[in-house]
Coordinates of C-alpha atoms in Angstrom, one line a residue:
Chain O
S1 CA 0.3 0.1 -0.1
Q2 CA 1.3 3.6 -0.7
Q3 CA -1.4 4.7 2.0
G4 CA 0.9 7.4 4.9
E5 CA 0.0 6.8 8.3
E6 CA 0.1 9.3 11.0
D7 CA 2.0 9.1 14.4
P8 CA 0.5 9.6 17.0
Q9 CA -3.5 8.8 16.7
A10 CA -4.0 11.3 19.2
L11 CA -2.2 14.4 20.7
S12 CA -3.6 16.3 23.2
I13 CA -1.3 19.8 24.7
Q14 CA -1.4 23.3 26.4
E15 CA -1.5 26.2 24.7
G16 CA 1.4 27.6 23.6
E17 CA 3.4 24.5 24.0
N18 CA 5.0 22.5 20.3
A19 CA 3.2 20.3 18.5
T20 CA 5.0 17.5 16.3
M21 CA 3.1 14.7 13.8
N22 CA 4.3 12.1 12.1
C23 CA 4.1 10.7 8.7
S24 CA 5.8 7.7 7.0
Y25 CA 5.1 5.7 3.2
K26 CA 5.7 3.0 1.8
T27 CA 6.8 4.1 -1.9
S28 CA 8.4 7.1 -3.8
I29 CA 6.8 10.1 -4.0
N30 CA 7.0 13.5 -6.1
N31 CA 5.5 15.2 -3.3
L32 CA 4.0 15.3 0.3
Q33 CA 1.6 17.4 1.6
W34 CA -0.4 18.1 4.4
Y35 CA -4.0 19.4 5.1
R36 CA -6.0 19.9 7.9
Q37 CA -9.6 19.2 9.0
N38 CA -11.7 20.9 11.7
S39 CA -14.6 18.1 13.0
G40 CA -16.9 17.2 10.2
R41 CA -15.7 20.1 7.5
G42 CA -13.4 19.3 4.3
L43 CA -9.6 19.5 4.0
V44 CA -7.3 22.4 4.0
H45 CA -4.4 22.3 2.2
L46 CA -2.1 23.4 4.8
I47 CA 1.8 23.0 2.8
L48 CA 3.4 21.1 0.6
I49 CA 7.0 19.3 0.6
R50 CA 9.3 18.4 -2.9
S51 CA 10.9 15.1 -2.7
N52 CA 14.1 17.1 -3.6
E53 CA 13.4 19.1 -0.6
R54 CA 14.3 18.3 3.1
E55 CA 12.9 21.4 5.3
K56 CA 9.8 23.7 4.3
H57 CA 8.5 26.5 7.0
S58 CA 4.8 28.1 6.8
G59 CA 3.9 30.7 9.7
R60 CA 4.0 28.7 12.8
L61 CA 4.6 25.4 10.4
R62 CA 7.6 23.2 9.8
V63 CA 8.0 20.6 7.6
T64 CA 10.6 17.7 7.4
L65 CA 10.9 15.0 5.1
D66 CA 13.3 12.1 5.0
T67 CA 12.9 10.5 2.0
S68 CA 15.6 7.6 2.8
K69 CA 13.6 6.8 6.0
K70 CA 10.2 7.6 4.1
S71 CA 9.1 9.7 7.0
S72 CA 7.7 13.5 7.7
S73 CA 7.1 15.7 10.1
L74 CA 4.8 18.3 10.8
L75 CA 5.9 20.9 13.9
I76 CA 3.3 23.6 15.1
T77 CA 4.9 26.1 17.3
A78 CA 3.4 28.1 19.9
S79 CA 0.0 26.3 19.1
R80 CA -3.8 27.6 19.3
A81 CA -6.9 26.6 20.5
A82 CA -8.0 27.8 16.9
D83 CA -5.3 24.7 16.0
T84 CA -7.7 22.1 17.2
A85 CA -8.3 19.8 14.7
S86 CA -7.4 16.6 12.0
Y87 CA -4.0 16.7 10.5
F88 CA -3.4 14.5 7.3
C89 CA -0.2 13.9 4.8
A90 CA -1.4 12.8 1.5
T91 CA 1.5 11.8 -0.9
A92 CA 1.9 11.7 -4.4
P93 CA 3.1 9.1 -5.4
S94 CA 6.0 9.1 -8.8
G95 CA 5.5 7.3 -11.7
Q96 CA 2.2 8.5 -12.0
G97 CA 3.0 11.0 -15.1
G98 CA 0.5 13.8 -13.9
S99 CA -2.1 11.9 -12.5
E100 CA -4.1 13.6 -10.2
K101 CA -4.6 11.1 -6.9
L102 CA -3.0 11.5 -4.0
V103 CA -3.2 8.9 -1.2
F104 CA -4.4 10.3 2.8
G105 CA -3.7 8.4 5.9
K106 CA -5.3 8.5 8.7
G107 CA -4.7 11.5 10.7
T108 CA -3.7 12.2 13.5
K109 CA -6.3 14.4 15.7
L110 CA -5.0 17.3 17.8
T111 CA -6.2 18.4 20.5
V112 CA -4.8 22.4 21.6
N113 CA -6.0 23.1 25.4
P114 CA -7.4 26.8 26.2
Chain H
E1 CA -13.2 25.3 1.5
T2 CA -14.6 28.6 -0.3
G3 CA -14.1 27.8 -3.9
V4 CA -15.9 24.5 -3.4
T5 CA -19.2 24.1 -2.3
Q6 CA -21.2 21.1 -1.8
T7 CA -25.0 20.2 -1.2
P8 CA -26.9 19.4 0.6
R9 CA -25.1 19.6 4.1
H10 CA -26.5 17.1 6.1
L11 CA -28.9 14.1 4.0
V12 CA -30.8 11.5 5.9
M13 CA -32.2 8.7 3.3
G14 CA -33.6 5.1 3.5
M15 CA -32.2 2.2 1.7
T16 CA -34.7 2.4 -0.8
N17 CA -34.3 6.0 -1.8
K18 CA -32.3 7.6 -4.6
K19 CA -30.9 10.6 -3.7
S20 CA -27.8 13.2 -5.2
L21 CA -25.5 15.0 -4.2
K22 CA -24.2 18.0 -5.6
C23 CA -20.7 19.8 -6.1
E24 CA -19.4 22.7 -7.6
Q25 CA -16.0 24.7 -8.2
H26 CA -15.6 28.2 -9.0
L27 CA -11.5 27.7 -9.2
G28 CA -11.2 27.1 -13.0
H29 CA -10.3 24.1 -11.9
N30 CA -9.9 20.2 -14.3
A31 CA -10.3 17.9 -12.7
M32 CA -12.4 16.7 -9.7
Y33 CA -12.7 14.0 -6.9
W34 CA -15.4 12.2 -4.9
Y35 CA -13.9 11.0 -1.6
K36 CA -15.5 9.0 1.3
Q37 CA -14.4 9.1 5.0
S38 CA -16.1 6.7 7.6
A39 CA -14.8 7.0 11.1
K40 CA -11.0 5.7 12.3
K41 CA -10.7 4.9 8.7
P42 CA -8.1 6.9 5.6
L43 CA -9.8 9.1 2.8
E44 CA -11.0 6.8 0.8
L45 CA -10.9 8.0 -3.0
M46 CA -14.1 6.9 -4.9
F47 CA -13.6 8.7 -8.4
V48 CA -11.9 11.2 -10.2
Y49 CA -12.9 13.7 -13.5
S50 CA -10.0 15.0 -15.3
L51 CA -11.4 17.6 -18.1
E52 CA -15.3 15.8 -18.1
E53 CA -13.2 12.7 -18.6
R54 CA -13.7 9.3 -15.5
V55 CA -10.2 8.4 -14.7
E56 CA -10.3 6.2 -11.8
N57 CA -13.0 4.4 -10.2
N58 CA -11.7 3.2 -7.2
S59 CA -13.7 -0.3 -7.1
V60 CA -16.6 1.9 -6.0
P61 CA -20.2 -0.3 -5.7
S62 CA -22.7 0.4 -8.7
R63 CA -25.2 1.6 -6.3
F64 CA -22.9 5.3 -6.6
S65 CA -22.8 6.6 -10.1
P66 CA -21.1 9.5 -10.5
E67 CA -21.5 12.2 -13.2
C68 CA -19.7 15.1 -14.6
P69 CA -21.4 17.2 -17.1
N70 CA -19.0 20.4 -17.8
S71 CA -15.9 21.5 -15.8
S72 CA -17.2 22.9 -12.5
H73 CA -19.8 20.5 -11.3
L74 CA -20.0 16.7 -10.5
F75 CA -22.6 15.0 -9.1
L76 CA -23.2 11.5 -7.0
H77 CA -25.8 10.0 -7.4
L78 CA -27.1 7.2 -5.1
H79 CA -29.4 4.3 -5.1
T80 CA -30.3 1.3 -2.3
L81 CA -27.9 2.5 -0.3
Q82 CA -26.7 0.0 2.8
P83 CA -26.3 1.5 6.7
E84 CA -22.3 0.9 5.9
D85 CA -22.4 3.9 3.4
S86 CA -23.1 6.2 5.9
A87 CA -20.0 8.5 6.1
L88 CA -18.7 12.1 5.3
Y89 CA -18.9 12.2 1.2
L90 CA -15.9 14.9 0.3
C91 CA -15.8 16.6 -3.3
A92 CA -12.3 17.8 -4.2
S93 CA -10.9 20.1 -7.4
S94 CA -7.2 20.2 -9.0
P95 CA -5.9 21.8 -11.6
T96 CA -4.8 19.4 -14.5
G97 CA -1.6 19.1 -16.2
T98 CA 0.7 20.4 -12.6
I99 CA 2.2 18.3 -10.4
P100 CA 2.1 18.3 -7.4
P101 CA -2.2 17.7 -7.2
V102 CA -3.0 20.4 -4.3
Q103 CA -7.0 19.5 -4.3
F104 CA -9.4 21.9 -2.4
F105 CA -12.0 20.6 -0.8
G106 CA -15.6 21.5 -0.2
P107 CA -17.1 21.3 3.2
G108 CA -18.8 17.5 2.8
T109 CA -21.8 15.9 3.0
R110 CA -23.3 14.2 6.2
L111 CA -25.0 11.5 5.0
T112 CA -26.9 9.0 7.0
V113 CA -28.5 6.1 5.7
L114 CA -31.2 3.9 7.8

């Protein structure tokens, strides 16, 4: 399976703390993306990292990618209650020649307590 | 989420009913997707349309029938569903011919089959 697997499945922290979520995948990829989903809503794209990149930042988000270990991490710094959501990694497997298909993991449910 | 709309937002139907889910995107994209999201399962890709042509049918039962009349609209026709089909159905769109395929999601339709 090309499916990504997030770890941990659930994470509960206090406001102001950092949250780290991990994603592992099984096949070669073109890029890896992180999405966020508030309860019962659609997914929102957060950040994308290409297979030739190792680290990327966007505001309070930091994403790393280790293609040798087939893993990625998402760090949210100085968390806020509004960051409470589920976070998914999604991979675009390589060799699909322009296919639009993404493969999503099961997600990490993050709770940030005020 | 704002560029992709879905109606209805909630739907309750009996197993013998026929209903349709509607998705509309205002982003000028040429690819559209249907996903099923059940509790504690990864997001399941159901169908992909690219330039109004179905390019992916992920072994979805025939009681789900997609329709893409133009690049802005996508329907999912439902008939004789089972209780296990109760889930959040998400529509997404993306531009074609670009790598990576960042997807934009609608808010979803919460379907309950009695």
